[in-house]
Amino acid sequence: MKTGNYIKYCFGTTYCHVDAVHAASPKADRFTDEIVAGIIAKTGCAGIIGTVSRTVADLNRPPGPGNDEAVWEYRDVIGQFLYNTGLLAPGSRSLAKPYLHIGIHGMKDQPHGPFSIEVGTIYGQTCSFRVKKWFGEVLKARVREFSPDIKVIFDKHWVGNKSLASHRWGEGRRYPGYGKNYNAFQVEISRTLREHHRPAIIDIFTAVVADFSLMFCRR
């Protein structure tokens, strides 16, 4: 992996990246870095792991006092990923094909229980309707293969931060966004699943990334 001031990252060979922006202590989403590293290793997708604590500079927020430099480093690397895929024509900011961004986060075993995953899309603002429908169907199917006891919830408690939508729709002139083909999901995984069932979680999201390539990335 390459190392920046606030993140470490690697390029991939798919139209997808996964990240764990809250991987650094204190107040880390524990084990999210291991999950992201596992998905990268199995899929060859690009990835980002935060190396700065959210108490110092939160990468999952819009840029502002205290986190401006960190957020722009993070956004710059995402831009490099997109150019590396060839999805952006020279001088263009709009993606030619669908792209998938999975943000791996950690939540407590409450409010949904120890076997739960909540997906935040800010009620559909971070992704297309088609890709959201696909993501839900594939994720639930893969989860059922592991355990019928795991609940998958969308946009109920952890709906996602508005910074996630900025990759799609932009945030003023300084960050115009990449258009309707950018699809981002904030995935909150319960502590029990992260701590005791990491291999299964890695396999589940490995399958999701692979299915995305089959469904949306044919040349």
GROMACS .gro file of C-alpha atoms in nm:
model
  219
    1MET     CA    1   0.000   0.000   0.000
    2LYS     CA    2   0.100   0.361  -0.059
    3THR     CA    3   0.109   0.585   0.246
    4GLY     CA    4  -0.017   0.942   0.267
    5ASN     CA    5  -0.036   1.177   0.562
    6TYR     CA    6  -0.381   1.059   0.671
    7ILE     CA    7  -0.451   0.739   0.477
    8LYS     CA    8  -0.290   0.438   0.320
    9TYR     CA    9  -0.426   0.310  -0.009
   10CYS     CA   10  -0.377   0.081  -0.306
   11PHE     CA   11  -0.498   0.084  -0.665
   12GLY     CA   12  -0.713  -0.193  -0.805
   13THR     CA   13  -0.833  -0.355  -1.124
   14THR     CA   14  -1.211  -0.323  -1.082
   15TYR     CA   15  -1.468  -0.044  -1.096
   16CYS     CA   16  -1.488  -0.044  -0.718
   17HIS     CA   17  -1.309   0.060  -0.403
   18VAL     CA   18  -1.364  -0.023  -0.038
   19ASP     CA   19  -1.253   0.188   0.253
   20ALA     CA   20  -1.230   0.200   0.632
   21VAL     CA   21  -1.196   0.568   0.717
   22HIS     CA   22  -1.237   0.519   1.094
   23ALA     CA   23  -0.976   0.247   1.138
   24ALA     CA   24  -0.737   0.447   1.359
   25SER     CA   25  -0.757   0.476   1.738
   26PRO     CA   26  -0.885   0.636   1.950
   27LYS     CA   27  -1.254   0.585   1.874
   28ALA     CA   28  -1.169   0.337   1.598
   29ASP     CA   29  -1.425   0.119   1.423
   30ARG     CA   30  -1.229  -0.188   1.528
   31PHE     CA   31  -1.150  -0.460   1.275
   32THR     CA   32  -1.273  -0.255   0.978
   33ASP     CA   33  -0.917  -0.224   0.849
   34GLU     CA   34  -0.882  -0.604   0.851
   35ILE     CA   35  -1.213  -0.644   0.668
   36VAL     CA   36  -1.113  -0.393   0.398
   37ALA     CA   37  -0.770  -0.553   0.358
   38GLY     CA   38  -0.935  -0.893   0.318
   39ILE     CA   39  -1.176  -0.771   0.050
   40ILE     CA   40  -0.891  -0.606  -0.139
   41ALA     CA   41  -0.684  -0.923  -0.128
   42LYS     CA   42  -0.968  -1.140  -0.258
   43THR     CA   43  -1.109  -0.909  -0.527
   44GLY     CA   44  -0.821  -0.694  -0.650
   45CYS     CA   45  -1.030  -0.381  -0.597
   46ALA     CA   46  -0.881  -0.052  -0.482
   47GLY     CA   47  -0.893   0.042  -0.117
   48ILE     CA   48  -0.830   0.309   0.145
   49ILE     CA   49  -0.762   0.268   0.517
   50GLY     CA   50  -0.762   0.572   0.742
   51THR     CA   51  -0.451   0.625   0.953
   52VAL     CA   52  -0.577   0.929   1.144
   53SER     CA   53  -0.829   0.913   1.427
   54ARG     CA   54  -1.168   1.071   1.375
   55THR     CA   55  -1.093   1.267   1.694
   56VAL     CA   56  -0.817   1.446   1.500
   57ALA     CA   57  -0.959   1.466   1.147
   58ASP     CA   58  -1.280   1.288   1.044
   59LEU     CA   59  -1.262   1.167   0.683
   60ASN     CA   60  -1.634   1.089   0.684
   61ARG     CA   61  -1.735   1.454   0.702
   62PRO     CA   62  -1.722   1.753   0.464
   63PRO     CA   63  -1.396   1.947   0.477
   64GLY     CA   64  -1.376   2.214   0.744
   65PRO     CA   65  -1.163   2.343   1.028
   66GLY     CA   66  -0.953   2.057   1.161
   67ASN     CA   67  -1.005   1.805   0.881
   68ASP     CA   68  -0.966   2.005   0.558
   69GLU     CA   69  -0.625   1.871   0.457
   70ALA     CA   70  -0.715   1.512   0.547
   71VAL     CA   71  -1.046   1.513   0.354
   72TRP     CA   72  -0.884   1.657   0.043
   73GLU     CA   73  -0.611   1.392   0.052
   74TYR     CA   74  -0.884   1.127   0.075
   75ARG     CA   75  -1.086   1.280  -0.209
   76ASP     CA   76  -0.777   1.319  -0.426
   77VAL     CA   77  -0.701   0.948  -0.394
   78ILE     CA   78  -1.058   0.858  -0.491
   79GLY     CA   79  -1.011   1.076  -0.799
   80GLN     CA   80  -0.690   0.889  -0.880
   81PHE     CA   81  -0.879   0.559  -0.853
   82LEU     CA   82  -1.141   0.681  -1.099
   83TYR     CA   83  -0.889   0.806  -1.353
   84ASN     CA   84  -0.698   0.481  -1.318
   85THR     CA   85  -1.005   0.279  -1.420
   86GLY     CA   86  -1.043   0.474  -1.744
   87LEU     CA   87  -1.400   0.568  -1.652
   88LEU     CA   88  -1.324   0.939  -1.684
   89ALA     CA   89  -1.248   1.086  -2.026
   90PRO     CA   90  -0.976   1.353  -2.035
   91GLY     CA   91  -1.120   1.676  -1.900
   92SER     CA   92  -1.443   1.508  -1.785
   93ARG     CA   93  -1.577   1.467  -1.432
   94SER     CA   94  -1.868   1.237  -1.521
   95LEU     CA   95  -1.821   0.863  -1.497
   96ALA     CA   96  -1.895   0.671  -1.816
   97LYS     CA   97  -2.012   0.357  -1.630
   98PRO     CA   98  -2.131   0.263  -1.281
   99TYR     CA   99  -1.871   0.269  -1.005
  100LEU     CA  100  -1.909   0.116  -0.657
  101HIS     CA  101  -1.778   0.265  -0.331
  102ILE     CA  102  -1.831   0.055  -0.017
  103GLY     CA  103  -1.745   0.229   0.309
  104ILE     CA  104  -1.698  -0.023   0.589
  105HIS     CA  105  -1.789   0.115   0.933
  106GLY     CA  106  -1.854  -0.031   1.274
  107MET     CA  107  -2.157   0.006   1.498
  108LYS     CA  108  -2.234  -0.133   1.841
  109ASP     CA  109  -2.453  -0.439   1.878
  110GLN     CA  110  -2.735  -0.194   1.943
  111PRO     CA  111  -2.978  -0.079   1.815
  112HIS     CA  112  -3.028  -0.370   1.576
  113GLY     CA  113  -2.871  -0.661   1.766
  114PRO     CA  114  -2.540  -0.852   1.749
  115PHE     CA  115  -2.608  -0.999   1.404
  116SER     CA  116  -2.688  -0.693   1.199
  117ILE     CA  117  -2.570  -0.478   0.909
  118GLU     CA  118  -2.714  -0.136   0.833
  119VAL     CA  119  -2.659   0.023   0.492
  120GLY     CA  120  -2.680   0.400   0.463
  121THR     CA  121  -2.753   0.576   0.134
  122ILE     CA  122  -2.906   0.897   0.276
  123TYR     CA  123  -3.238   0.764   0.148
  124GLY     CA  124  -3.107   0.705  -0.204
  125GLN     CA  125  -2.899   1.019  -0.247
  126THR     CA  126  -2.565   0.836  -0.272
  127CYS     CA  127  -2.658   0.585  -0.542
  128SER     CA  128  -2.896   0.512  -0.826
  129PHE     CA  129  -3.224   0.333  -0.761
  130ARG     CA  130  -3.111   0.044  -0.980
  131VAL     CA  131  -2.779  -0.005  -0.801
  132LYS     CA  132  -2.940   0.032  -0.458
  133LYS     CA  133  -3.195  -0.237  -0.545
  134TRP     CA  134  -2.919  -0.465  -0.675
  135PHE     CA  135  -2.699  -0.402  -0.368
  136GLY     CA  136  -2.980  -0.491  -0.130
  137GLU     CA  137  -3.076  -0.807  -0.315
  138VAL     CA  138  -2.721  -0.937  -0.351
  139LEU     CA  139  -2.615  -0.848   0.002
  140LYS     CA  140  -2.920  -1.013   0.158
  141ALA     CA  141  -2.874  -1.324  -0.056
  142ARG     CA  142  -2.506  -1.356   0.040
  143VAL     CA  143  -2.587  -1.296   0.407
  144ARG     CA  144  -2.850  -1.571   0.404
  145GLU     CA  145  -2.590  -1.816   0.277
  146PHE     CA  146  -2.391  -1.751   0.593
  147SER     CA  147  -2.671  -1.716   0.847
  148PRO     CA  148  -3.046  -1.646   0.828
  149ASP     CA  149  -3.014  -1.468   1.164
  150ILE     CA  150  -2.830  -1.167   1.025
  151LYS     CA  151  -3.050  -0.864   0.968
  152VAL     CA  152  -2.979  -0.623   0.682
  153ILE     CA  153  -3.135  -0.280   0.735
  154PHE     CA  154  -3.133   0.020   0.503
  155ASP     CA  155  -3.142   0.388   0.604
  156LYS     CA  156  -3.289   0.355   0.950
  157HIS     CA  157  -3.039   0.467   1.215
  158TRP     CA  158  -2.706   0.514   1.034
  159VAL     CA  159  -2.822   0.669   0.707
  160GLY     CA  160  -2.482   0.801   0.599
  161ASN     CA  161  -2.313   1.138   0.617
  162LYS     CA  162  -2.376   1.402   0.353
  163SER     CA  163  -2.007   1.390   0.255
  164LEU     CA  164  -2.080   1.051   0.097
  165ALA     CA  165  -2.330   1.209  -0.142
  166SER     CA  166  -2.078   1.475  -0.245
  167HIS     CA  167  -1.881   1.219  -0.447
  168ARG     CA  168  -2.190   1.178  -0.663
  169TRP     CA  169  -2.348   1.524  -0.675
  170GLY     CA  170  -2.063   1.750  -0.574
  171GLU     CA  171  -2.007   2.012  -0.310
  172GLY     CA  172  -1.979   2.353  -0.470
  173ARG     CA  173  -1.724   2.455  -0.731
  174ARG     CA  174  -1.428   2.308  -0.546
  175TYR     CA  175  -1.566   1.953  -0.563
  176PRO     CA  176  -1.813   1.907  -0.850
  177GLY     CA  177  -1.864   1.531  -0.799
  178TYR     CA  178  -1.859   1.246  -1.050
  179GLY     CA  179  -2.222   1.221  -1.152
  180LYS     CA  180  -2.502   0.968  -1.143
  181ASN     CA  181  -2.279   0.666  -1.207
  182TYR     CA  182  -2.101   0.704  -0.871
  183ASN     CA  183  -2.268   0.472  -0.621
  184ALA     CA  184  -2.165   0.483  -0.255
  185PHE     CA  185  -2.285   0.281   0.044
  186GLN     CA  186  -2.202   0.337   0.410
  187VAL     CA  187  -2.205  -0.011   0.560
  188GLU     CA  188  -2.230  -0.034   0.939
  189ILE     CA  189  -2.143  -0.377   1.076
  190SER     CA  190  -2.220  -0.486   1.431
  191ARG     CA  191  -1.935  -0.543   1.675
  192THR     CA  192  -2.010  -0.916   1.709
  193LEU     CA  193  -1.989  -0.975   1.335
  194ARG     CA  194  -1.668  -0.771   1.303
  195GLU     CA  195  -1.496  -0.933   1.599
  196HIS     CA  196  -1.602  -1.294   1.569
  197HIS     CA  197  -1.707  -1.346   1.207
  198ARG     CA  198  -1.458  -1.146   0.998
  199PRO     CA  199  -1.383  -1.422   0.743
  200ALA     CA  200  -1.754  -1.455   0.666
  201ILE     CA  201  -1.799  -1.077   0.637
  202ILE     CA  202  -1.500  -1.059   0.401
  203ASP     CA  203  -1.645  -1.340   0.189
  204ILE     CA  204  -1.987  -1.173   0.178
  205PHE     CA  205  -1.853  -0.843   0.047
  206THR     CA  206  -1.606  -1.016  -0.182
  207ALA     CA  207  -1.909  -1.177  -0.346
  208VAL     CA  208  -2.086  -0.839  -0.368
  209VAL     CA  209  -1.787  -0.681  -0.545
  210ALA     CA  210  -1.760  -0.976  -0.784
  211ASP     CA  211  -2.131  -0.959  -0.866
  212PHE     CA  212  -2.106  -0.586  -0.934
  213SER     CA  213  -1.833  -0.652  -1.191
  214LEU     CA  214  -2.053  -0.907  -1.364
  215MET     CA  215  -2.366  -0.692  -1.360
  216PHE     CA  216  -2.239  -0.345  -1.436
  217CYS     CA  217  -1.882  -0.353  -1.564
  218ARG     CA  218  -1.897  -0.545  -1.890
  219ARG     CA  219  -1.702  -0.364  -2.159
   0.00000   0.00000   0.00000
